[in-house]
Amino acid sequence: MAYLLTKSKYIRGLQCPKAMFLDVHAPHLAYYPPETLARFRRGRDFEKSFKDTFPHGIDISARLKGNVSAYPQLTADLLSAPGEVALFEAGFLYNDVLVLADVVHKTAEGIVTIFEVKNSVHVSDTFRNDVAIQHYVISHALPAIVVADIFCQGLTLQNFFVLFNDGHDGFLREDLIQPSQSQHSVIEQNINHFKQVILGQEPSVPMSPHCDAPYACPYKGYCRKRGE
């Protein structure tokens, strides 16, 4: 399944379309300092601690490794099977955008709950945008999945939680399904614009405070060398 955008590239585009373009066409130019890589590792550890609460969860990434384009089909196959299931790194594709959800739980009745896990003590605007683009893609992709169970009428997305740290490595949750739904029209406009950027020439964006907010851009060194 082909795609142009991913969740991370969409979020990058909200900060800087040039950084998003480079993420697609020249990711080797990115530089992540050791403290950023350490933060990524802590985030993965926190995410794993939540996934461990689903002992029978199926890890899509472990099965398919780097074959990311195959994630949506395997995800659909597993969600369409009868019974309860929990999936890790489940893939969904809609409007040329691929998103991977941290944890997707489906009950035997077809009720779907999604968890986005963040190792932070508060829910930032970036996290809300993260969940919103996932909700946009997943809410459009789910109806196409036909459940092979006569007792299940289909899949219903009931909750989309962001899981964050209570300050003691425990979990707090906030349901963002309603505010995410309200962002769909804006998200679609952003997607259309970002696809044009990706398929065009490298945009010219002068360096400014946006290079460090909400995160330090990994392409600052590249832009600085070019005198931008």
Short mmCIF file of C-alpha atoms in Angstrom, two decimals:
data_model
loop_
_atom_site.label_atom_id
_atom_site.label_comp_id
_atom_site.label_asym_id
_atom_site.label_seq_id
_atom_site.Cartn_x
_atom_site.Cartn_y
_atom_site.Cartn_z
CA MET A 1 0.00 0.00 0.00
CA ALA A 2 1.59 3.24 -1.17
CA TYR A 3 1.55 6.39 0.94
CA LEU A 4 3.01 9.90 0.77
CA LEU A 5 2.72 11.05 4.38
CA THR A 6 3.12 9.48 7.79
CA LYS A 7 1.99 10.74 11.17
CA SER A 8 5.48 11.92 12.09
CA LYS A 9 5.95 13.73 8.79
CA TYR A 10 2.57 15.41 9.16
CA ILE A 11 3.55 16.65 12.63
CA ARG A 12 6.90 17.80 11.22
CA GLY A 13 5.06 19.70 8.51
CA LEU A 14 3.02 21.60 11.09
CA GLN A 15 6.28 22.93 12.51
CA CYS A 16 8.06 23.50 9.20
CA PRO A 17 7.16 22.32 5.66
CA LYS A 18 10.83 22.40 4.68
CA ALA A 19 11.75 20.01 7.49
CA MET A 20 8.94 17.71 6.35
CA PHE A 21 10.26 17.84 2.78
CA LEU A 22 13.75 16.92 4.01
CA ASP A 23 12.31 14.12 6.14
CA VAL A 24 10.97 12.60 2.93
CA HIS A 25 13.78 13.35 0.48
CA ALA A 26 16.95 13.75 2.55
CA PRO A 27 16.53 12.23 6.04
CA HIS A 28 20.30 11.60 6.18
CA LEU A 29 20.75 15.33 6.78
CA ALA A 30 19.02 15.14 10.17
CA TYR A 31 21.06 15.38 13.35
CA TYR A 32 19.72 14.29 16.72
CA PRO A 33 21.92 15.15 19.74
CA PRO A 34 22.52 12.48 22.41
CA GLU A 35 20.03 14.02 24.84
CA THR A 36 17.27 13.80 22.20
CA LEU A 37 18.10 10.16 21.47
CA ALA A 38 18.00 9.47 25.21
CA ARG A 39 14.56 11.08 25.39
CA PHE A 40 13.39 8.83 22.56
CA ARG A 41 14.65 5.77 24.46
CA ARG A 42 12.84 6.81 27.64
CA GLY A 43 9.69 7.29 25.61
CA ARG A 44 9.97 3.81 24.11
CA ASP A 45 10.54 2.32 27.56
CA PHE A 46 7.46 4.06 28.95
CA GLU A 47 5.42 2.91 25.97
CA LYS A 48 6.60 -0.68 26.47
CA SER A 49 5.56 -0.59 30.12
CA PHE A 50 2.00 0.16 29.00
CA LYS A 51 2.05 -2.45 26.24
CA ASP A 52 3.07 -5.01 28.87
CA THR A 53 -0.40 -4.58 30.39
CA PHE A 54 -1.67 -6.43 27.27
CA PRO A 55 0.21 -9.73 27.65
CA HIS A 56 -1.41 -11.28 24.58
CA GLY A 57 -0.94 -8.26 22.34
CA ILE A 58 0.27 -8.79 18.78
CA ASP A 59 3.16 -6.58 17.67
CA ILE A 60 2.70 -5.76 13.98
CA SER A 61 6.20 -4.28 13.75
CA ALA A 62 7.76 -7.48 15.14
CA ARG A 63 5.99 -9.53 12.49
CA LEU A 64 6.64 -7.32 9.47
CA LYS A 65 9.83 -5.45 10.53
CA GLY A 66 10.61 -2.71 8.03
CA ASN A 67 7.90 -3.66 5.54
CA VAL A 68 5.76 -0.76 6.74
CA SER A 69 3.57 -0.63 3.64
CA ALA A 70 2.19 -4.06 4.61
CA TYR A 71 1.13 -2.97 8.11
CA PRO A 72 -2.41 -1.82 7.14
CA GLN A 73 -3.35 -5.12 5.50
CA LEU A 74 -2.15 -7.25 8.41
CA THR A 75 -3.87 -4.88 10.81
CA ALA A 76 -7.13 -5.21 8.87
CA ASP A 77 -6.82 -9.01 8.79
CA LEU A 78 -6.32 -9.21 12.55
CA LEU A 79 -9.12 -6.76 13.36
CA SER A 80 -11.54 -8.57 11.04
CA ALA A 81 -11.04 -11.88 12.84
CA PRO A 82 -13.63 -12.84 15.49
CA GLY A 83 -12.91 -12.17 19.14
CA GLU A 84 -10.91 -9.75 21.24
CA VAL A 85 -7.48 -8.61 20.13
CA ALA A 86 -4.84 -6.04 21.10
CA LEU A 87 -2.43 -4.79 18.45
CA PHE A 88 0.82 -2.85 18.79
CA GLU A 89 1.97 -0.51 15.99
CA ALA A 90 -1.22 -1.18 14.05
CA GLY A 91 -1.18 0.43 10.61
CA PHE A 92 -3.97 2.41 8.97
CA LEU A 93 -3.96 4.15 5.59
CA TYR A 94 -6.28 6.82 4.24
CA ASN A 95 -5.83 9.72 1.81
CA ASP A 96 -2.18 8.76 1.20
CA VAL A 97 -1.41 9.07 4.95
CA LEU A 98 -0.10 6.13 6.96
CA VAL A 99 -0.38 6.15 10.75
CA LEU A 100 0.85 3.55 13.25
CA ALA A 101 -1.12 3.42 16.49
CA ASP A 102 0.73 2.48 19.67
CA VAL A 103 -2.02 0.22 21.02
CA VAL A 104 -5.34 -0.76 19.44
CA HIS A 105 -7.75 -2.84 21.51
CA LYS A 106 -10.83 -4.45 19.95
CA THR A 107 -13.47 -6.21 22.04
CA ALA A 108 -15.36 -9.25 20.80
CA GLU A 109 -18.29 -6.89 20.14
CA GLY A 110 -16.20 -4.75 17.79
CA ILE A 111 -15.62 -1.79 20.12
CA VAL A 112 -12.24 -0.22 19.35
CA THR A 113 -10.16 1.80 21.80
CA ILE A 114 -6.86 3.36 20.78
CA PHE A 115 -4.04 4.48 23.05
CA GLU A 116 -1.26 6.91 22.11
CA VAL A 117 1.44 6.69 24.78
CA LYS A 118 3.55 9.74 25.67
CA ASN A 119 6.20 9.92 28.39
CA SER A 120 5.20 13.39 29.56
CA VAL A 121 3.45 14.77 32.62
CA HIS A 122 1.10 16.93 30.54
CA VAL A 123 -0.74 16.74 27.22
CA SER A 124 0.81 19.25 24.83
CA ASP A 125 -0.70 20.74 21.67
CA THR A 126 1.69 18.55 19.68
CA PHE A 127 0.24 15.45 21.34
CA ARG A 128 -3.26 16.66 20.50
CA ASN A 129 -2.24 17.13 16.86
CA ASP A 130 -0.66 13.67 16.92
CA VAL A 131 -3.91 12.07 18.07
CA ALA A 132 -5.99 14.22 15.70
CA ILE A 133 -4.19 13.05 12.54
CA GLN A 134 -4.44 9.46 13.75
CA HIS A 135 -8.15 9.86 14.43
CA TYR A 136 -8.69 11.34 10.97
CA VAL A 137 -7.01 8.40 9.25
CA ILE A 138 -8.30 5.61 11.49
CA SER A 139 -11.92 6.79 11.63
CA HIS A 140 -11.98 6.72 7.82
CA ALA A 141 -10.11 3.42 7.50
CA LEU A 142 -12.08 1.37 10.05
CA PRO A 143 -15.41 1.24 8.14
CA ALA A 144 -13.65 -0.57 5.27
CA ILE A 145 -12.70 -3.45 7.58
CA VAL A 146 -15.35 -6.16 7.45
CA VAL A 147 -15.50 -8.28 10.61
CA ALA A 148 -15.90 -12.00 9.98
CA ASP A 149 -18.23 -12.55 12.93
CA ILE A 150 -22.02 -12.75 12.65
CA PHE A 151 -22.32 -11.49 16.24
CA CYS A 152 -20.36 -8.31 15.50
CA GLN A 153 -22.03 -5.61 13.39
CA GLY A 154 -18.75 -3.88 12.56
CA LEU A 155 -15.99 -1.87 14.20
CA THR A 156 -16.84 1.17 16.29
CA LEU A 157 -14.18 3.60 17.43
CA GLN A 158 -15.33 4.46 20.95
CA ASN A 159 -12.32 6.05 22.68
CA PHE A 160 -9.00 7.55 21.60
CA PHE A 161 -6.88 8.07 24.68
CA VAL A 162 -3.56 9.81 25.04
CA LEU A 163 -1.71 8.05 27.88
CA PHE A 164 0.74 10.23 29.79
CA ASN A 165 3.00 9.96 32.81
CA ASP A 166 1.55 10.68 36.27
CA GLY A 167 5.03 11.76 37.41
CA HIS A 168 5.77 8.39 38.97
CA ASP A 169 5.87 6.31 35.78
CA GLY A 170 2.20 5.44 36.19
CA PHE A 171 -0.48 6.19 33.62
CA LEU A 172 -3.02 8.97 33.28
CA ARG A 173 -5.38 9.21 30.33
CA GLU A 174 -7.35 11.83 28.47
CA ASP A 175 -9.90 10.99 25.79
CA LEU A 176 -9.33 13.18 22.73
CA ILE A 177 -11.88 11.65 20.38
CA GLN A 178 -14.23 14.66 20.34
CA PRO A 179 -11.65 17.43 19.84
CA SER A 180 -9.94 15.27 17.20
CA GLN A 181 -13.19 14.89 15.28
CA SER A 182 -13.60 18.66 15.16
CA GLN A 183 -10.20 19.04 13.44
CA HIS A 184 -10.94 16.88 10.39
CA SER A 185 -11.54 19.69 7.90
CA VAL A 186 -8.34 21.49 8.91
CA ILE A 187 -6.38 18.23 8.79
CA GLU A 188 -7.61 17.53 5.27
CA GLN A 189 -6.51 20.98 4.12
CA ASN A 190 -3.08 20.43 5.70
CA ILE A 191 -2.73 17.03 4.05
CA ASN A 192 -3.52 18.42 0.61
CA HIS A 193 -0.96 21.19 1.10
CA PHE A 194 1.71 18.87 2.48
CA LYS A 195 1.33 16.47 -0.44
CA GLN A 196 1.93 19.34 -2.85
CA VAL A 197 5.05 20.30 -0.89
CA ILE A 198 6.41 16.74 -0.96
CA LEU A 199 5.84 16.39 -4.70
CA GLY A 200 7.37 19.79 -5.47
CA GLN A 201 10.73 21.47 -5.00
CA GLU A 202 12.43 22.02 -1.66
CA PRO A 203 10.65 25.00 -0.11
CA SER A 204 12.57 28.06 1.01
CA VAL A 205 11.87 28.75 4.68
CA PRO A 206 14.08 31.21 6.58
CA MET A 207 15.30 30.22 10.01
CA SER A 208 13.28 31.69 12.87
CA PRO A 209 12.01 30.75 16.36
CA HIS A 210 9.93 27.99 14.78
CA CYS A 211 13.19 26.03 14.38
CA ASP A 212 13.09 25.34 18.12
CA ALA A 213 9.38 25.14 18.86
CA PRO A 214 7.81 22.88 19.80
CA TYR A 215 11.01 20.85 19.27
CA ALA A 216 14.52 21.59 18.06
CA CYS A 217 14.55 20.80 14.34
CA PRO A 218 17.12 18.16 13.33
CA TYR A 219 17.79 20.08 10.10
CA LYS A 220 18.99 23.31 11.71
CA GLY A 221 22.61 22.52 10.85
CA TYR A 222 21.71 22.02 7.20
CA CYS A 223 19.80 25.29 7.01
CA ARG A 224 22.51 27.16 8.90
CA LYS A 225 25.18 26.00 6.42
CA ARG A 226 23.04 27.26 3.58
CA GLY A 227 22.77 30.64 5.27
CA GLU A 228 19.02 30.53 5.58
#
